[in-house]
PDB file of C-alpha atoms and ligand atoms in Angstrom:
ATOM      1  CA  UNK A   1     117.354 103.011 109.369  1.00  0.00           C
ATOM      2  CA  UNK A   2     113.643 103.131 110.220  1.00  0.00           C
ATOM      3  CA  UNK A   3     111.122 102.601 107.431  1.00  0.00           C
ATOM      4  CA  UNK A   4     107.400 103.441 107.591  1.00  0.00           C
ATOM      5  CA  UNK A   5     104.899 101.969 105.170  1.00  0.00           C
ATOM      6  CA  UNK A   6     101.851 104.148 104.552  1.00  0.00           C
ATOM      7  CA  UNK A   7      99.427 102.103 102.454  1.00  0.00           C
ATOM      8  CA  UNK A   8      96.163 103.162 100.859  1.00  0.00           C
ATOM      9  CA  UNK A   9      93.963 103.530  97.812  1.00  0.00           C
ATOM     10  CA  UNK A  10      94.844 107.225  97.384  1.00  0.00           C
ATOM     11  CA  UNK A  11      92.057 107.704  94.831  1.00  0.00           C
ATOM     12  CA  UNK A  12      92.937 110.568  95.011  1.00  0.00           C
ATOM     13  CA  UNK A  13      95.380 111.717  97.728  1.00  0.00           C
ATOM     14  CA  UNK A  14      93.879 114.394 100.009  1.00  0.00           C
ATOM     15  CA  UNK A  15      95.299 116.921 102.456  1.00  0.00           C
ATOM     16  CA  UNK A  16      94.429 114.401 105.183  1.00  0.00           C
ATOM     17  CA  UNK A  17      96.750 111.827 103.610  1.00  0.00           C
ATOM     18  CA  UNK A  18      99.516 114.426 103.300  1.00  0.00           C
ATOM     19  CA  UNK A  19      99.115 115.356 106.958  1.00  0.00           C
ATOM     20  CA  UNK A  20      99.810 111.730 107.929  1.00  0.00           C
ATOM     21  CA  UNK A  21     102.735 111.456 105.484  1.00  0.00           C
ATOM     22  CA  UNK A  22     104.249 114.699 106.848  1.00  0.00           C
ATOM     23  CA  UNK A  23     104.202 113.317 110.405  1.00  0.00           C
ATOM     24  CA  UNK A  24     105.838 110.097 109.252  1.00  0.00           C
ATOM     25  CA  UNK A  25     108.506 111.986 107.301  1.00  0.00           C
ATOM     26  CA  UNK A  26     109.464 113.796 110.506  1.00  0.00           C
ATOM     27  CA  UNK A  27     109.739 110.597 112.565  1.00  0.00           C
ATOM     28  CA  UNK A  28     111.037 107.859 110.227  1.00  0.00           C
ATOM     29  CA  UNK A  29     114.195 107.808 108.111  1.00  0.00           C
ATOM     30  CA  UNK A  30     112.285 106.586 105.072  1.00  0.00           C
ATOM     31  CA  UNK A  31     108.575 106.651 104.240  1.00  0.00           C
ATOM     32  CA  UNK A  32     107.129 104.431 101.516  1.00  0.00           C
ATOM     33  CA  UNK A  33     103.658 105.528 100.443  1.00  0.00           C
ATOM     34  CA  UNK A  34     102.223 102.451  98.781  1.00  0.00           C
ATOM     35  CA  UNK A  35      99.238 102.507  96.446  1.00  0.00           C
ATOM     36  CA  UNK A  36      97.193  99.316  96.388  1.00  0.00           C
ATOM     37  CA  UNK A  37      97.020  98.082  92.812  1.00  0.00           C
ATOM     38  CA  UNK A  38      93.437  96.834  92.984  1.00  0.00           C
ATOM     39  CA  UNK A  39      91.301  98.815  95.431  1.00  0.00           C
ATOM     40  CA  UNK A  40      87.966  97.272  96.438  1.00  0.00           C
ATOM     41  CA  UNK A  41      86.084  99.866  94.363  1.00  0.00           C
ATOM     42  CA  UNK A  42      86.712 100.731  90.698  1.00  0.00           C
ATOM     43  CA  UNK A  43      89.160 103.664  90.987  1.00  0.00           C
ATOM     44  CA  UNK A  44      88.673 107.051  89.328  1.00  0.00           C
ATOM     45  CA  UNK A  45      92.416 107.333  88.741  1.00  0.00           C
ATOM     46  CA  UNK A  46      94.423 104.388  87.498  1.00  0.00           C
ATOM     47  CA  UNK A  47      97.458 103.123  89.375  1.00  0.00           C
ATOM     48  CA  UNK A  48      99.972 105.193  87.372  1.00  0.00           C
ATOM     49  CA  UNK A  49      97.959 108.379  87.880  1.00  0.00           C
ATOM     50  CA  UNK A  50      97.580 107.813  91.622  1.00  0.00           C
ATOM     51  CA  UNK A  51     101.305 107.209  91.976  1.00  0.00           C
ATOM     52  CA  UNK A  52     102.187 110.226  89.830  1.00  0.00           C
ATOM     53  CA  UNK A  53      99.928 112.454  91.944  1.00  0.00           C
ATOM     54  CA  UNK A  54     101.571 111.169  95.129  1.00  0.00           C
ATOM     55  CA  UNK A  55     105.031 111.793  93.680  1.00  0.00           C
ATOM     56  CA  UNK A  56     104.072 115.384  92.827  1.00  0.00           C
ATOM     57  CA  UNK A  57     102.505 115.990  96.233  1.00  0.00           C
ATOM     58  CA  UNK A  58     105.407 114.485  98.190  1.00  0.00           C
ATOM     59  CA  UNK A  59     108.287 116.245  96.374  1.00  0.00           C
ATOM     60  CA  UNK A  60     108.860 118.434  99.436  1.00  0.00           C
ATOM     61  CA  UNK A  61     110.035 115.440 101.526  1.00  0.00           C
ATOM     62  CA  UNK A  62     113.325 113.908 100.418  1.00  0.00           C
ATOM     63  CA  UNK A  63     112.743 110.764 102.512  1.00  0.00           C
ATOM     64  CA  UNK A  64     109.324 109.936 101.025  1.00  0.00           C
ATOM     65  CA  UNK A  65     108.832 107.758  97.946  1.00  0.00           C
ATOM     66  CA  UNK A  66     105.815 106.178  96.336  1.00  0.00           C
ATOM     67  CA  UNK A  67     105.374 102.534  95.404  1.00  0.00           C
ATOM     68  CA  UNK A  68     102.583 100.175  94.466  1.00  0.00           C
ATOM     69  CA  UNK A  69     101.696  96.719  95.671  1.00  0.00           C
ATOM     70  CA  UNK A  70      99.413  93.824  94.945  1.00  0.00           C
ATOM     71  CA  UNK A  71      98.419  91.000  97.262  1.00  0.00           C
ATOM     72  CA  UNK A  72      99.011  91.031 100.987  1.00  0.00           C
ATOM     73  CA  UNK A  73     100.236  94.221 102.571  1.00  0.00           C
ATOM     74  CA  UNK A  74     102.402  92.279 105.022  1.00  0.00           C
ATOM     75  CA  UNK A  75     104.273  90.628 102.124  1.00  0.00           C
ATOM     76  CA  UNK A  76     105.053  94.041 100.674  1.00  0.00           C
ATOM     77  CA  UNK A  77     106.065  95.316 104.118  1.00  0.00           C
ATOM     78  CA  UNK A  78     108.537  92.433 104.425  1.00  0.00           C
ATOM     79  CA  UNK A  79     109.844  93.056 100.878  1.00  0.00           C
ATOM     80  CA  UNK A  80     110.748  96.684 101.642  1.00  0.00           C
ATOM     81  CA  UNK A  81     111.920  96.029 105.204  1.00  0.00           C
ATOM     82  CA  UNK A  82     109.237  98.196 106.805  1.00  0.00           C
ATOM     83  CA  UNK A  83     109.442  98.626 110.576  1.00  0.00           C
ATOM     84  CA  UNK A  84     105.825  99.744 110.880  1.00  0.00           C
ATOM     85  CA  UNK A  85     102.621 100.220 108.923  1.00  0.00           C
ATOM     86  CA  UNK A  86     101.190 103.686 109.559  1.00  0.00           C
ATOM     87  CA  UNK A  87      97.516 104.571 109.096  1.00  0.00           C
ATOM     88  CA  UNK A  88      95.662 107.802 109.764  1.00  0.00           C
ATOM     89  CA  UNK A  89      92.658 107.877 112.072  1.00  0.00           C
ATOM     90  CA  UNK A  90      90.133 110.620 111.370  1.00  0.00           C
ATOM     91  CA  UNK A  91      87.597 109.718 114.026  1.00  0.00           C
ATOM     92  CA  UNK A  92      86.536 106.849 116.253  1.00  0.00           C
ATOM     93  CA  UNK A  93      84.483 105.523 113.325  1.00  0.00           C
ATOM     94  CA  UNK A  94      87.756 104.592 111.549  1.00  0.00           C
ATOM     95  CA  UNK A  95      89.046 102.720 114.537  1.00  0.00           C
ATOM     96  CA  UNK A  96      87.094  99.464 114.356  1.00  0.00           C
ATOM     97  CA  UNK A  97      88.043  98.757 110.744  1.00  0.00           C
ATOM     98  CA  UNK A  98      91.661  99.842 111.125  1.00  0.00           C
ATOM     99  CA  UNK A  99      92.116  97.925 114.372  1.00  0.00           C
ATOM    100  CA  UNK A 100      90.854  94.743 112.699  1.00  0.00           C
ATOM    101  CA  UNK A 101      93.389  95.199 109.872  1.00  0.00           C
ATOM    102  CA  UNK A 102      96.163  95.936 112.361  1.00  0.00           C
ATOM    103  CA  UNK A 103      95.405  92.790 114.354  1.00  0.00           C
ATOM    104  CA  UNK A 104      95.198  90.611 111.237  1.00  0.00           C
ATOM    105  CA  UNK A 105      98.487  92.025 109.923  1.00  0.00           C
ATOM    106  CA  UNK A 106     100.086  91.425 113.310  1.00  0.00           C
ATOM    107  CA  UNK A 107      98.772  87.860 113.273  1.00  0.00           C
ATOM    108  CA  UNK A 108     100.118  87.279 109.756  1.00  0.00           C
ATOM    109  CA  UNK A 109     103.607  88.671 110.220  1.00  0.00           C
ATOM    110  CA  UNK A 110     104.021  90.287 113.614  1.00  0.00           C
ATOM    111  CA  UNK A 111     104.366  93.748 112.075  1.00  0.00           C
ATOM    112  CA  UNK A 112     103.458  96.767 114.179  1.00  0.00           C
ATOM    113  CA  UNK A 113     100.737  99.166 113.019  1.00  0.00           C
ATOM    114  CA  UNK A 114     100.922 102.738 114.289  1.00  0.00           C
ATOM    115  CA  UNK A 115      98.001 105.148 114.113  1.00  0.00           C
ATOM    116  CA  UNK A 116      98.348 108.869 113.494  1.00  0.00           C
ATOM    117  CA  UNK A 117      95.444 111.074 114.521  1.00  0.00           C
ATOM    118  CA  UNK A 118      94.752 113.451 111.658  1.00  0.00           C
ATOM    119  CA  UNK A 119      94.275 117.159 112.198  1.00  0.00           C
ATOM    120  CA  UNK A 120      90.710 117.801 113.453  1.00  0.00           C
ATOM    121  CA  UNK A 121      89.926 119.871 110.369  1.00  0.00           C
ATOM    122  CA  UNK A 122      90.440 116.761 108.224  1.00  0.00           C
ATOM    123  CA  UNK A 123      88.121 114.641 110.360  1.00  0.00           C
ATOM    124  CA  UNK A 124      85.382 114.630 107.726  1.00  0.00           C
ATOM    125  CA  UNK A 125      87.662 114.413 104.694  1.00  0.00           C
ATOM    126  CA  UNK A 126      87.725 111.323 102.477  1.00  0.00           C
ATOM    127  CA  UNK A 127      88.685 110.573  98.886  1.00  0.00           C
ATOM    128  CA  UNK A 128      85.128 109.369  98.216  1.00  0.00           C
ATOM    129  CA  UNK A 129      83.539 112.614  99.418  1.00  0.00           C
ATOM    130  CA  UNK A 130      86.063 114.666  97.467  1.00  0.00           C
ATOM    131  CA  UNK A 131      85.100 112.840  94.258  1.00  0.00           C
ATOM    132  CA  UNK A 132      81.390 113.236  94.961  1.00  0.00           C
ATOM    133  CA  UNK A 133      81.691 116.973  95.636  1.00  0.00           C
ATOM    134  CA  UNK A 134      83.680 117.582  92.442  1.00  0.00           C
ATOM    135  CA  UNK A 135      81.354 115.373  90.374  1.00  0.00           C
ATOM    136  CA  UNK A 136      78.411 117.488  91.555  1.00  0.00           C
ATOM    137  CA  UNK A 137      80.141 120.776  90.760  1.00  0.00           C
ATOM    138  CA  UNK A 138      81.542 121.768  94.180  1.00  0.00           C
ATOM    139  CA  UNK A 139      85.013 123.048  94.988  1.00  0.00           C
ATOM    140  CA  UNK A 140      87.633 121.034  96.880  1.00  0.00           C
ATOM    141  CA  UNK A 141      90.651 123.256  96.292  1.00  0.00           C
ATOM    142  CA  UNK A 142      91.215 123.704 100.029  1.00  0.00           C
ATOM    143  CA  UNK A 143      90.895 119.960 100.716  1.00  0.00           C
ATOM    144  CA  UNK A 144      93.355 118.444  98.245  1.00  0.00           C
ATOM    145  CA  UNK A 145      96.868 119.359  97.046  1.00  0.00           C
ATOM    146  CA  UNK A 146      97.019 121.537  93.903  1.00  0.00           C
ATOM    147  CA  UNK A 147      98.070 118.726  91.496  1.00  0.00           C
ATOM    148  CA  UNK A 148      95.086 116.664  92.665  1.00  0.00           C
ATOM    149  CA  UNK A 149      92.666 119.577  92.271  1.00  0.00           C
ATOM    150  CA  UNK A 150      93.938 120.044  88.695  1.00  0.00           C
ATOM    151  CA  UNK A 151      93.608 116.327  87.908  1.00  0.00           C
ATOM    152  CA  UNK A 152      90.058 116.238  89.313  1.00  0.00           C
ATOM    153  CA  UNK A 153      89.032 119.283  87.314  1.00  0.00           C
ATOM    154  CA  UNK A 154      90.442 117.776  84.140  1.00  0.00           C
ATOM    155  CA  UNK A 155      88.736 114.436  84.795  1.00  0.00           C
ATOM    156  CA  UNK A 156      85.318 115.907  85.477  1.00  0.00           C
ATOM    157  CA  UNK A 157      85.276 118.667  82.878  1.00  0.00           C
ATOM    158  CA  UNK A 158      86.798 116.894  79.863  1.00  0.00           C
TER     159      UNK A 158
HETATM  160  O1  PNS B   1      92.958 103.740 101.594  1.00  0.00           O
HETATM  161  P1  PNS B   1      92.374 102.488 102.195  1.00  0.00           P
HETATM  162  O2  PNS B   1      91.174 102.038 101.400  1.00  0.00           O
HETATM  163  O3  PNS B   1      92.110 102.649 103.655  1.00  0.00           O
HETATM  164  O4  PNS B   1      93.504 101.335 102.059  1.00  0.00           O
HETATM  165  C1  PNS B   1      93.206 100.011 102.439  1.00  0.00           C
HETATM  166  C2  PNS B   1      94.453  99.113 102.297  1.00  0.00           C
HETATM  167  C3  PNS B   1      95.032  99.199 100.917  1.00  0.00           C
HETATM  168  C4  PNS B   1      95.476  99.533 103.311  1.00  0.00           C
HETATM  169  C5  PNS B   1      93.962  97.667 102.625  1.00  0.00           C
HETATM  170  O5  PNS B   1      92.879  97.352 101.811  1.00  0.00           O
HETATM  171  C6  PNS B   1      95.046  96.612 102.421  1.00  0.00           C
HETATM  172  O6  PNS B   1      95.897  96.465 103.257  1.00  0.00           O
HETATM  173  N1  PNS B   1      94.989  95.897 101.279  1.00  0.00           N
HETATM  174  C7  PNS B   1      95.957  94.864 100.955  1.00  0.00           C
HETATM  175  C8  PNS B   1      95.351  93.459 101.060  1.00  0.00           C
HETATM  176  C9  PNS B   1      95.611  92.866 102.412  1.00  0.00           C
HETATM  177  O7  PNS B   1      96.722  92.781 102.889  1.00  0.00           O
HETATM  178  N2  PNS B   1      94.522  92.453 103.067  1.00  0.00           N
HETATM  179  C10 PNS B   1      94.543  91.958 104.418  1.00  0.00           C
HETATM  180  C11 PNS B   1      94.545  93.141 105.365  1.00  0.00           C
HETATM  181  S1  PNS B   1      94.248  92.677 106.988  1.00  0.00           S
END
């Protein structure tokens, strides 16, 4: 059985994330979408909320489940028996950072990192920009899954 580990902050999940998860679901037997417990920036959504949103957004794929992890990604990958870490690449600007992580993770445990090129229309899409647009009153309904749009609206209007 092949297992893909798709790690991230997912604060919040966007249509770009789902595009990557969809590709993995079609290729791997099992896909574990893992939310980092302590992202580098203070998250808008806490860990439970980020995982709940992922669960709602990924219901359509029976071989996708969410999880959370703390500490080194490679330790979590070993724990779940992941065959590969999968990350999305939006543009060449993502490459340098992601390549560095891939090489470090390979050095630490030998695990393979695979990159999925996101759809071109998601090339500019990021969780940070989504939050900024909503905070300033813009609409992101065509950029995030419906449960995320609802959660963002609730967060910024209540
Ligand atoms: O959504 P992001 O911000 O691109 O996710 C980054 C993430 C969570 C994949 C990365 O920060 C990570 O792997 N964190 C775990 C800590 C770790 O293993 N650090 C060494 C990586 S080389």
